PDB file of C-alpha atoms and ligand atoms in Angstrom:
ATOM      1  CA  UNK A   1     183.286  48.749  98.645  1.00  0.00           C
ATOM      2  CA  UNK A   2     182.681  50.404  95.649  1.00  0.00           C
ATOM      3  CA  UNK A   3     185.660  51.164  93.359  1.00  0.00           C
ATOM      4  CA  UNK A   4     184.409  53.084  89.992  1.00  0.00           C
ATOM      5  CA  UNK A   5     186.388  52.796  87.067  1.00  0.00           C
ATOM      6  CA  UNK A   6     188.983  55.594  87.173  1.00  0.00           C
ATOM      7  CA  UNK A   7     190.616  57.057  84.259  1.00  0.00           C
ATOM      8  CA  UNK A   8     192.643  59.686  85.176  1.00  0.00           C
ATOM      9  CA  UNK A   9     193.925  60.785  81.701  1.00  0.00           C
ATOM     10  CA  UNK A  10     190.446  62.406  81.303  1.00  0.00           C
ATOM     11  CA  UNK A  11     190.697  65.945  82.824  1.00  0.00           C
ATOM     12  CA  UNK A  12     187.229  67.777  82.906  1.00  0.00           C
ATOM     13  CA  UNK A  13     187.301  71.309  82.612  1.00  0.00           C
ATOM     14  CA  UNK A  14     185.705  72.329  86.071  1.00  0.00           C
ATOM     15  CA  UNK A  15     184.333  76.132  86.538  1.00  0.00           C
ATOM     16  CA  UNK A  16     183.079  76.807  90.274  1.00  0.00           C
ATOM     17  CA  UNK A  17     180.359  79.480  90.757  1.00  0.00           C
ATOM     18  CA  UNK A  18     180.255  80.361  94.225  1.00  0.00           C
ATOM     19  CA  UNK A  19     177.149  81.433  95.874  1.00  0.00           C
ATOM     20  CA  UNK A  20     177.537  83.984  98.838  1.00  0.00           C
ATOM     21  CA  UNK A  21     174.322  83.632 100.380  1.00  0.00           C
ATOM     22  CA  UNK A  22     174.472  80.065 101.091  1.00  0.00           C
ATOM     23  CA  UNK A  23     178.349  79.438 100.926  1.00  0.00           C
ATOM     24  CA  UNK A  24     177.451  76.828  98.073  1.00  0.00           C
ATOM     25  CA  UNK A  25     179.539  75.959  94.942  1.00  0.00           C
ATOM     26  CA  UNK A  26     177.703  74.957  91.607  1.00  0.00           C
ATOM     27  CA  UNK A  27     179.907  73.624  88.959  1.00  0.00           C
ATOM     28  CA  UNK A  28     179.983  73.600  85.328  1.00  0.00           C
ATOM     29  CA  UNK A  29     181.850  70.273  84.313  1.00  0.00           C
ATOM     30  CA  UNK A  30     182.829  70.334  80.925  1.00  0.00           C
ATOM     31  CA  UNK A  31     183.852  67.259  78.786  1.00  0.00           C
ATOM     32  CA  UNK A  32     187.452  68.544  76.879  1.00  0.00           C
ATOM     33  CA  UNK A  33     186.760  66.103  74.185  1.00  0.00           C
ATOM     34  CA  UNK A  34     183.295  67.962  73.065  1.00  0.00           C
ATOM     35  CA  UNK A  35     180.780  70.673  73.826  1.00  0.00           C
ATOM     36  CA  UNK A  36     178.902  68.707  76.655  1.00  0.00           C
ATOM     37  CA  UNK A  37     178.822  69.705  80.111  1.00  0.00           C
ATOM     38  CA  UNK A  38     176.952  69.080  83.219  1.00  0.00           C
ATOM     39  CA  UNK A  39     176.155  71.348  86.125  1.00  0.00           C
ATOM     40  CA  UNK A  40     176.467  70.038  89.709  1.00  0.00           C
ATOM     41  CA  UNK A  41     174.195  71.640  92.589  1.00  0.00           C
ATOM     42  CA  UNK A  42     172.529  74.544  91.300  1.00  0.00           C
ATOM     43  CA  UNK A  43     171.200  77.360  93.720  1.00  0.00           C
ATOM     44  CA  UNK A  44     167.701  79.368  93.331  1.00  0.00           C
ATOM     45  CA  UNK A  45     168.014  82.640  95.350  1.00  0.00           C
ATOM     46  CA  UNK A  46     165.384  83.148  98.109  1.00  0.00           C
ATOM     47  CA  UNK A  47     164.899  86.036 100.396  1.00  0.00           C
ATOM     48  CA  UNK A  48     163.017  83.554 102.903  1.00  0.00           C
ATOM     49  CA  UNK A  49     161.665  87.011 105.177  1.00  0.00           C
ATOM     50  CA  UNK A  50     160.229  88.425 102.190  1.00  0.00           C
ATOM     51  CA  UNK A  51     158.790  85.096 100.596  1.00  0.00           C
ATOM     52  CA  UNK A  52     160.778  86.054  97.263  1.00  0.00           C
ATOM     53  CA  UNK A  53     162.516  83.963  94.888  1.00  0.00           C
ATOM     54  CA  UNK A  54     164.847  84.977  92.094  1.00  0.00           C
ATOM     55  CA  UNK A  55     167.408  83.600  89.728  1.00  0.00           C
ATOM     56  CA  UNK A  56     170.702  85.820  89.709  1.00  0.00           C
ATOM     57  CA  UNK A  57     173.004  82.848  90.737  1.00  0.00           C
ATOM     58  CA  UNK A  58     171.578  80.429  88.312  1.00  0.00           C
ATOM     59  CA  UNK A  59     171.490  83.048  85.374  1.00  0.00           C
ATOM     60  CA  UNK A  60     175.127  83.414  85.565  1.00  0.00           C
ATOM     61  CA  UNK A  61     175.627  79.825  85.259  1.00  0.00           C
ATOM     62  CA  UNK A  62     173.515  79.626  82.055  1.00  0.00           C
ATOM     63  CA  UNK A  63     175.203  82.579  80.755  1.00  0.00           C
ATOM     64  CA  UNK A  64     178.599  81.060  81.080  1.00  0.00           C
ATOM     65  CA  UNK A  65     177.024  77.749  79.356  1.00  0.00           C
ATOM     66  CA  UNK A  66     175.460  79.713  76.394  1.00  0.00           C
ATOM     67  CA  UNK A  67     178.582  82.166  75.974  1.00  0.00           C
ATOM     68  CA  UNK A  68     180.786  79.104  75.630  1.00  0.00           C
ATOM     69  CA  UNK A  69     178.251  77.448  73.227  1.00  0.00           C
ATOM     70  CA  UNK A  70     177.877  74.603  75.343  1.00  0.00           C
ATOM     71  CA  UNK A  71     175.312  71.584  75.432  1.00  0.00           C
ATOM     72  CA  UNK A  72     174.115  71.150  79.051  1.00  0.00           C
ATOM     73  CA  UNK A  73     173.325  67.423  79.380  1.00  0.00           C
ATOM     74  CA  UNK A  74     172.802  66.761  83.062  1.00  0.00           C
ATOM     75  CA  UNK A  75     171.744  68.605  86.083  1.00  0.00           C
ATOM     76  CA  UNK A  76     173.190  66.699  89.290  1.00  0.00           C
ATOM     77  CA  UNK A  77     171.925  67.040  93.042  1.00  0.00           C
ATOM     78  CA  UNK A  78     174.952  65.288  94.939  1.00  0.00           C
ATOM     79  CA  UNK A  79     171.939  65.125  97.484  1.00  0.00           C
ATOM     80  CA  UNK A  80     168.955  66.894  98.952  1.00  0.00           C
ATOM     81  CA  UNK A  81     170.284  70.100 100.081  1.00  0.00           C
ATOM     82  CA  UNK A  82     169.394  71.620 103.518  1.00  0.00           C
ATOM     83  CA  UNK A  83     170.911  74.923 103.019  1.00  0.00           C
ATOM     84  CA  UNK A  84     169.668  76.020  99.871  1.00  0.00           C
ATOM     85  CA  UNK A  85     167.074  75.497  97.028  1.00  0.00           C
ATOM     86  CA  UNK A  86     167.864  73.897  93.807  1.00  0.00           C
ATOM     87  CA  UNK A  87     167.388  75.946  90.550  1.00  0.00           C
ATOM     88  CA  UNK A  88     168.031  72.635  88.500  1.00  0.00           C
ATOM     89  CA  UNK A  89     163.989  73.075  87.118  1.00  0.00           C
ATOM     90  CA  UNK A  90     164.817  76.867  85.989  1.00  0.00           C
ATOM     91  CA  UNK A  91     167.885  75.970  84.407  1.00  0.00           C
ATOM     92  CA  UNK A  92     166.004  72.833  82.663  1.00  0.00           C
ATOM     93  CA  UNK A  93     163.462  74.961  81.404  1.00  0.00           C
ATOM     94  CA  UNK A  94     166.272  77.026  79.799  1.00  0.00           C
ATOM     95  CA  UNK A  95     168.650  74.562  78.468  1.00  0.00           C
ATOM     96  CA  UNK A  96     167.303  71.134  78.552  1.00  0.00           C
ATOM     97  CA  UNK A  97     169.264  68.535  80.686  1.00  0.00           C
ATOM     98  CA  UNK A  98     168.354  65.468  82.676  1.00  0.00           C
ATOM     99  CA  UNK A  99     168.000  66.334  86.502  1.00  0.00           C
ATOM    100  CA  UNK A 100     169.653  63.019  88.379  1.00  0.00           C
ATOM    101  CA  UNK A 101     169.894  62.349  92.300  1.00  0.00           C
ATOM    102  CA  UNK A 102     170.836  59.163  94.019  1.00  0.00           C
ATOM    103  CA  UNK A 103     167.937  56.484  94.404  1.00  0.00           C
ATOM    104  CA  UNK A 104     167.522  57.178  98.463  1.00  0.00           C
ATOM    105  CA  UNK A 105     165.641  60.335  97.362  1.00  0.00           C
ATOM    106  CA  UNK A 106     162.856  58.092  97.970  1.00  0.00           C
ATOM    107  CA  UNK A 107     163.493  57.628 101.820  1.00  0.00           C
ATOM    108  CA  UNK A 108     163.978  61.632 101.883  1.00  0.00           C
ATOM    109  CA  UNK A 109     160.408  61.931 100.212  1.00  0.00           C
ATOM    110  CA  UNK A 110     158.947  59.286 102.727  1.00  0.00           C
ATOM    111  CA  UNK A 111     160.529  61.285 105.600  1.00  0.00           C
ATOM    112  CA  UNK A 112     159.681  64.808 104.923  1.00  0.00           C
ATOM    113  CA  UNK A 113     156.538  64.073 103.129  1.00  0.00           C
ATOM    114  CA  UNK A 114     155.277  63.130 106.506  1.00  0.00           C
ATOM    115  CA  UNK A 115     156.968  66.192 108.224  1.00  0.00           C
ATOM    116  CA  UNK A 116     155.386  68.718 105.772  1.00  0.00           C
ATOM    117  CA  UNK A 117     151.852  66.638 105.875  1.00  0.00           C
ATOM    118  CA  UNK A 118     152.087  66.393 102.045  1.00  0.00           C
ATOM    119  CA  UNK A 119     149.087  64.611 100.691  1.00  0.00           C
ATOM    120  CA  UNK A 120     149.115  61.378  98.634  1.00  0.00           C
ATOM    121  CA  UNK A 121     149.473  63.872  95.408  1.00  0.00           C
ATOM    122  CA  UNK A 122     152.918  64.207  96.438  1.00  0.00           C
ATOM    123  CA  UNK A 123     154.908  60.834  94.762  1.00  0.00           C
ATOM    124  CA  UNK A 124     157.219  59.331  96.980  1.00  0.00           C
ATOM    125  CA  UNK A 125     158.625  57.266  94.624  1.00  0.00           C
ATOM    126  CA  UNK A 126     161.484  60.009  92.801  1.00  0.00           C
ATOM    127  CA  UNK A 127     159.518  60.485  89.511  1.00  0.00           C
ATOM    128  CA  UNK A 128     160.102  64.114  89.919  1.00  0.00           C
ATOM    129  CA  UNK A 129     163.489  63.478  88.791  1.00  0.00           C
ATOM    130  CA  UNK A 130     164.797  62.373  85.179  1.00  0.00           C
ATOM    131  CA  UNK A 131     167.332  59.578  86.627  1.00  0.00           C
ATOM    132  CA  UNK A 132     167.642  57.950  90.112  1.00  0.00           C
ATOM    133  CA  UNK A 133     171.237  56.707  90.513  1.00  0.00           C
ATOM    134  CA  UNK A 134     172.339  53.442  92.290  1.00  0.00           C
ATOM    135  CA  UNK A 135     175.688  53.000  93.685  1.00  0.00           C
ATOM    136  CA  UNK A 136     177.993  51.972  90.732  1.00  0.00           C
ATOM    137  CA  UNK A 137     175.935  53.546  87.893  1.00  0.00           C
ATOM    138  CA  UNK A 138     177.384  55.359  85.210  1.00  0.00           C
ATOM    139  CA  UNK A 139     176.253  58.001  82.901  1.00  0.00           C
ATOM    140  CA  UNK A 140     178.085  59.947  79.790  1.00  0.00           C
ATOM    141  CA  UNK A 141     178.444  63.682  79.960  1.00  0.00           C
ATOM    142  CA  UNK A 142     179.985  63.928  76.002  1.00  0.00           C
ATOM    143  CA  UNK A 143     182.732  61.445  75.664  1.00  0.00           C
ATOM    144  CA  UNK A 144     183.539  61.436  79.514  1.00  0.00           C
ATOM    145  CA  UNK A 145     181.938  58.610  81.546  1.00  0.00           C
ATOM    146  CA  UNK A 146     180.829  59.438  85.141  1.00  0.00           C
ATOM    147  CA  UNK A 147     180.876  56.890  87.858  1.00  0.00           C
ATOM    148  CA  UNK A 148     178.250  57.444  90.701  1.00  0.00           C
ATOM    149  CA  UNK A 149     179.130  56.202  94.164  1.00  0.00           C
ATOM    150  CA  UNK A 150     176.750  56.034  97.207  1.00  0.00           C
ATOM    151  CA  UNK A 151     178.138  57.923 100.070  1.00  0.00           C
ATOM    152  CA  UNK A 152     175.348  58.415 102.615  1.00  0.00           C
ATOM    153  CA  UNK A 153     175.936  59.585 106.203  1.00  0.00           C
ATOM    154  CA  UNK A 154     175.196  63.304 105.932  1.00  0.00           C
ATOM    155  CA  UNK A 155     171.807  61.945 104.291  1.00  0.00           C
ATOM    156  CA  UNK A 156     170.683  58.951 102.978  1.00  0.00           C
ATOM    157  CA  UNK A 157     170.984  59.907  99.328  1.00  0.00           C
ATOM    158  CA  UNK A 158     174.245  61.357  99.007  1.00  0.00           C
ATOM    159  CA  UNK A 159     176.363  60.364  96.001  1.00  0.00           C
ATOM    160  CA  UNK A 160     180.017  61.185  94.917  1.00  0.00           C
ATOM    161  CA  UNK A 161     180.172  61.854  91.339  1.00  0.00           C
ATOM    162  CA  UNK A 162     183.684  60.299  89.918  1.00  0.00           C
ATOM    163  CA  UNK A 163     184.359  61.813  86.146  1.00  0.00           C
ATOM    164  CA  UNK A 164     188.146  61.431  84.948  1.00  0.00           C
ATOM    165  CA  UNK A 165     190.511  62.806  87.587  1.00  0.00           C
ATOM    166  CA  UNK A 166     187.702  64.798  89.601  1.00  0.00           C
ATOM    167  CA  UNK A 167     185.301  63.719  92.079  1.00  0.00           C
ATOM    168  CA  UNK A 168     182.264  66.015  93.468  1.00  0.00           C
ATOM    169  CA  UNK A 169     181.707  64.996  96.908  1.00  0.00           C
ATOM    170  CA  UNK A 170     178.742  66.820  97.944  1.00  0.00           C
ATOM    171  CA  UNK A 171     178.688  67.318 101.923  1.00  0.00           C
ATOM    172  CA  UNK A 172     180.425  64.016 102.396  1.00  0.00           C
ATOM    173  CA  UNK A 173     183.864  65.866 103.081  1.00  0.00           C
ATOM    174  CA  UNK A 174     184.888  69.764 103.428  1.00  0.00           C
ATOM    175  CA  UNK A 175     188.300  71.286 102.721  1.00  0.00           C
ATOM    176  CA  UNK A 176     190.938  69.948 104.889  1.00  0.00           C
ATOM    177  CA  UNK A 177     190.506  72.959 107.547  1.00  0.00           C
ATOM    178  CA  UNK A 178     186.681  72.175 107.644  1.00  0.00           C
ATOM    179  CA  UNK A 179     186.599  68.898 108.267  1.00  0.00           C
ATOM    180  CA  UNK A 180     183.262  67.302 107.334  1.00  0.00           C
ATOM    181  CA  UNK A 181     179.487  67.621 107.333  1.00  0.00           C
ATOM    182  CA  UNK A 182     176.907  67.287 109.886  1.00  0.00           C
ATOM    183  CA  UNK A 183     175.180  63.702 110.317  1.00  0.00           C
ATOM    184  CA  UNK A 184     172.154  64.683 112.485  1.00  0.00           C
ATOM    185  CA  UNK A 185     169.651  65.089 109.854  1.00  0.00           C
ATOM    186  CA  UNK A 186     166.670  62.441 109.759  1.00  0.00           C
ATOM    187  CA  UNK A 187     168.501  59.360 108.478  1.00  0.00           C
ATOM    188  CA  UNK A 188     172.090  60.659 108.770  1.00  0.00           C
ATOM    189  CA  UNK A 189     174.427  58.484 110.730  1.00  0.00           C
ATOM    190  CA  UNK A 190     178.073  59.496 111.699  1.00  0.00           C
ATOM    191  CA  UNK A 191     179.453  56.138 111.382  1.00  0.00           C
ATOM    192  CA  UNK A 192     178.292  55.608 108.083  1.00  0.00           C
ATOM    193  CA  UNK A 193     179.383  59.090 107.412  1.00  0.00           C
ATOM    194  CA  UNK A 194     182.987  57.883 107.971  1.00  0.00           C
ATOM    195  CA  UNK A 195     182.560  54.892 105.953  1.00  0.00           C
ATOM    196  CA  UNK A 196     181.647  56.989 103.070  1.00  0.00           C
ATOM    197  CA  UNK A 197     184.412  59.255 103.539  1.00  0.00           C
ATOM    198  CA  UNK A 198     186.836  56.272 103.630  1.00  0.00           C
ATOM    199  CA  UNK A 199     185.599  55.579 100.307  1.00  0.00           C
ATOM    200  CA  UNK A 200     186.205  58.614  98.782  1.00  0.00           C
ATOM    201  CA  UNK A 201     189.717  58.435 100.564  1.00  0.00           C
ATOM    202  CA  UNK A 202     190.274  55.052  98.741  1.00  0.00           C
ATOM    203  CA  UNK A 203     190.251  56.970  95.116  1.00  0.00           C
ATOM    204  CA  UNK A 204     193.713  57.704  93.917  1.00  0.00           C
ATOM    205  CA  UNK A 205     195.693  60.411  95.602  1.00  0.00           C
ATOM    206  CA  UNK A 206     195.702  62.939  92.769  1.00  0.00           C
ATOM    207  CA  UNK A 207     192.354  62.510  92.244  1.00  0.00           C
ATOM    208  CA  UNK A 208     190.768  66.195  92.512  1.00  0.00           C
ATOM    209  CA  UNK A 209     187.806  66.848  94.799  1.00  0.00           C
ATOM    210  CA  UNK A 210     185.511  69.406  94.555  1.00  0.00           C
ATOM    211  CA  UNK A 211     183.387  70.678  97.702  1.00  0.00           C
ATOM    212  CA  UNK A 212     179.616  71.327  97.979  1.00  0.00           C
ATOM    213  CA  UNK A 213     180.302  74.107 100.408  1.00  0.00           C
ATOM    214  CA  UNK A 214     183.202  76.422 101.918  1.00  0.00           C
ATOM    215  CA  UNK A 215     182.899  78.833 104.709  1.00  0.00           C
ATOM    216  CA  UNK A 216     186.176  80.294 104.575  1.00  0.00           C
ATOM    217  CA  UNK A 217     187.614  78.722 107.741  1.00  0.00           C
ATOM    218  CA  UNK A 218     189.412  81.278 110.044  1.00  0.00           C
ATOM    219  CA  UNK A 219     188.652  83.926 107.536  1.00  0.00           C
ATOM    220  CA  UNK A 220     191.014  82.428 104.981  1.00  0.00           C
ATOM    221  CA  UNK A 221     189.596  83.069 101.184  1.00  0.00           C
ATOM    222  CA  UNK A 222     187.088  80.680 100.055  1.00  0.00           C
ATOM    223  CA  UNK A 223     188.295  77.573  98.304  1.00  0.00           C
ATOM    224  CA  UNK A 224     186.484  74.554  96.845  1.00  0.00           C
ATOM    225  CA  UNK A 225     189.107  72.320  95.279  1.00  0.00           C
ATOM    226  CA  UNK A 226     191.572  70.045  97.068  1.00  0.00           C
ATOM    227  CA  UNK A 227     192.900  66.510  96.485  1.00  0.00           C
ATOM    228  CA  UNK A 228     192.582  62.946  98.285  1.00  0.00           C
ATOM    229  CA  UNK A 229     196.172  63.126  99.299  1.00  0.00           C
ATOM    230  CA  UNK A 230     195.402  66.485 100.948  1.00  0.00           C
ATOM    231  CA  UNK A 231     192.318  65.407 102.666  1.00  0.00           C
ATOM    232  CA  UNK A 232     194.004  62.212 103.696  1.00  0.00           C
ATOM    233  CA  UNK A 233     196.897  64.066 105.258  1.00  0.00           C
ATOM    234  CA  UNK A 234     195.151  67.121 106.730  1.00  0.00           C
ATOM    235  CA  UNK A 235     191.697  67.092 107.293  1.00  0.00           C
ATOM    236  CA  UNK A 236     190.874  67.750 110.778  1.00  0.00           C
ATOM    237  CA  UNK A 237     187.960  65.253 111.166  1.00  0.00           C
ATOM    238  CA  UNK A 238     189.154  62.394 109.423  1.00  0.00           C
ATOM    239  CA  UNK A 239     193.190  62.542 108.435  1.00  0.00           C
ATOM    240  CA  UNK A 240     196.276  61.284 109.790  1.00  0.00           C
ATOM    241  CA  UNK A 241     195.097  57.875 111.912  1.00  0.00           C
ATOM    242  CA  UNK A 242     191.778  59.290 113.077  1.00  0.00           C
ATOM    243  CA  UNK A 243     189.671  56.177 114.001  1.00  0.00           C
ATOM    244  CA  UNK A 244     185.948  55.572 113.233  1.00  0.00           C
ATOM    245  CA  UNK A 245     185.255  55.548 117.131  1.00  0.00           C
ATOM    246  CA  UNK A 246     187.109  59.334 117.495  1.00  0.00           C
ATOM    247  CA  UNK A 247     185.214  60.334 114.241  1.00  0.00           C
ATOM    248  CA  UNK A 248     181.692  59.178 115.517  1.00  0.00           C
ATOM    249  CA  UNK A 249     182.388  60.565 119.143  1.00  0.00           C
ATOM    250  CA  UNK A 250     183.733  64.182 117.627  1.00  0.00           C
ATOM    251  CA  UNK A 251     180.772  64.267 115.175  1.00  0.00           C
ATOM    252  CA  UNK A 252     178.153  63.814 117.864  1.00  0.00           C
ATOM    253  CA  UNK A 253     179.591  66.187 120.231  1.00  0.00           C
ATOM    254  CA  UNK A 254     179.894  68.963 117.438  1.00  0.00           C
ATOM    255  CA  UNK A 255     176.242  68.009 115.869  1.00  0.00           C
ATOM    256  CA  UNK A 256     174.568  68.660 119.259  1.00  0.00           C
ATOM    257  CA  UNK A 257     175.895  72.508 119.125  1.00  0.00           C
ATOM    258  CA  UNK A 258     174.930  73.309 115.486  1.00  0.00           C
ATOM    259  CA  UNK A 259     171.742  75.190 114.960  1.00  0.00           C
ATOM    260  CA  UNK A 260     169.100  74.023 112.103  1.00  0.00           C
ATOM    261  CA  UNK A 261     170.462  75.670 108.740  1.00  0.00           C
ATOM    262  CA  UNK A 262     168.463  78.993 108.112  1.00  0.00           C
ATOM    263  CA  UNK A 263     166.916  77.711 104.810  1.00  0.00           C
ATOM    264  CA  UNK A 264     166.119  74.103 106.114  1.00  0.00           C
ATOM    265  CA  UNK A 265     162.484  74.747 106.177  1.00  0.00           C
ATOM    266  CA  UNK A 266     162.127  75.946 102.246  1.00  0.00           C
ATOM    267  CA  UNK A 267     165.248  73.938 100.910  1.00  0.00           C
ATOM    268  CA  UNK A 268     163.398  70.826 101.886  1.00  0.00           C
ATOM    269  CA  UNK A 269     160.086  71.498 100.613  1.00  0.00           C
ATOM    270  CA  UNK A 270     161.654  72.456  97.345  1.00  0.00           C
ATOM    271  CA  UNK A 271     164.446  70.041  96.543  1.00  0.00           C
ATOM    272  CA  UNK A 272     162.587  66.834  97.601  1.00  0.00           C
ATOM    273  CA  UNK A 273     160.590  67.883  94.347  1.00  0.00           C
ATOM    274  CA  UNK A 274     163.643  68.383  92.454  1.00  0.00           C
ATOM    275  CA  UNK A 275     163.528  71.957  92.720  1.00  0.00           C
ATOM    276  CA  UNK A 276     159.950  72.612  92.112  1.00  0.00           C
ATOM    277  CA  UNK A 277     157.856  74.781  93.998  1.00  0.00           C
ATOM    278  CA  UNK A 278     154.812  73.178  95.781  1.00  0.00           C
ATOM    279  CA  UNK A 279     151.770  73.221  93.723  1.00  0.00           C
ATOM    280  CA  UNK A 280     149.759  76.287  93.525  1.00  0.00           C
ATOM    281  CA  UNK A 281     146.796  76.546  95.825  1.00  0.00           C
ATOM    282  CA  UNK A 282     142.976  77.762  94.839  1.00  0.00           C
ATOM    283  CA  UNK A 283     144.022  81.104  94.398  1.00  0.00           C
ATOM    284  CA  UNK A 284     146.844  80.094  91.650  1.00  0.00           C
ATOM    285  CA  UNK A 285     149.648  81.221  94.129  1.00  0.00           C
ATOM    286  CA  UNK A 286     152.339  79.054  95.597  1.00  0.00           C
ATOM    287  CA  UNK A 287     152.884  78.965  99.234  1.00  0.00           C
ATOM    288  CA  UNK A 288     155.895  77.301 101.489  1.00  0.00           C
ATOM    289  CA  UNK A 289     154.827  75.879 105.041  1.00  0.00           C
ATOM    290  CA  UNK A 290     156.617  75.942 108.315  1.00  0.00           C
ATOM    291  CA  UNK A 291     155.812  72.721 110.335  1.00  0.00           C
ATOM    292  CA  UNK A 292     155.538  73.864 114.086  1.00  0.00           C
ATOM    293  CA  UNK A 293     157.538  71.929 116.313  1.00  0.00           C
ATOM    294  CA  UNK A 294     158.282  69.114 114.082  1.00  0.00           C
ATOM    295  CA  UNK A 295     162.053  69.408 113.040  1.00  0.00           C
TER     296      UNK A 295
HETATM  297 FE1  FE2 B   1     174.049  69.465 102.363  1.00  0.00          FE
END
């Protein structure tokens, strides 16, 4: 089990930007000791029915960074999202920064390269990204050191990023009243997800945890920040004394009831390319595919 070097005295300034269309939260994570920042899990807007992409959510994030005079150093993907498209290349073009994701992106590229019948020109080595993180890797945001923990189960490439007293858990956990993410995508595994959640819950009790999604359970207002202590006590899927076996049984039963995410087809085609659209065809235009009866 990985124990990242935790320094609770470092308190990054974290600002969340909620995307109403996909219930995703994008974070700007600022170093209190400098002007450096990172963006975690950006969102590109898509009207899938119309085949139209726009960038109003990303533009809000860019405006926040520029009006505060911050220097963007990293664009982090906690995992390959199946429910929204990344805007990392768009933000990178405007502000610079390196795009980073977990090393097992290569597993996802291999799986979905086949599903989308991508030709040999689609590299499955993660080379579309600037940095591939391994478990235990560290990187700097200004003066802060971020540690990366491999937390698979929802997908094979899921990583939790720990910086100071804050951890960005991706889809490993949801808010305590909302439980955990599904584990039935290719390469997902409920038992492995349980083990990854235990790694997150082994962080100090007062660690702030930032969710990638919130759906406003029971009609409450949207929330995206909790703590390890709150999750341990109250998480409806893993809190209290829930066992690994109970979790696996619950997760499997629940996952069979879930529909495919509305945007899974465009999301995977774009996110496995680090947020780039597929290459243009002979007419100079870009197309997204719909594989028939393959998902
Ligand atoms: Fe996800």
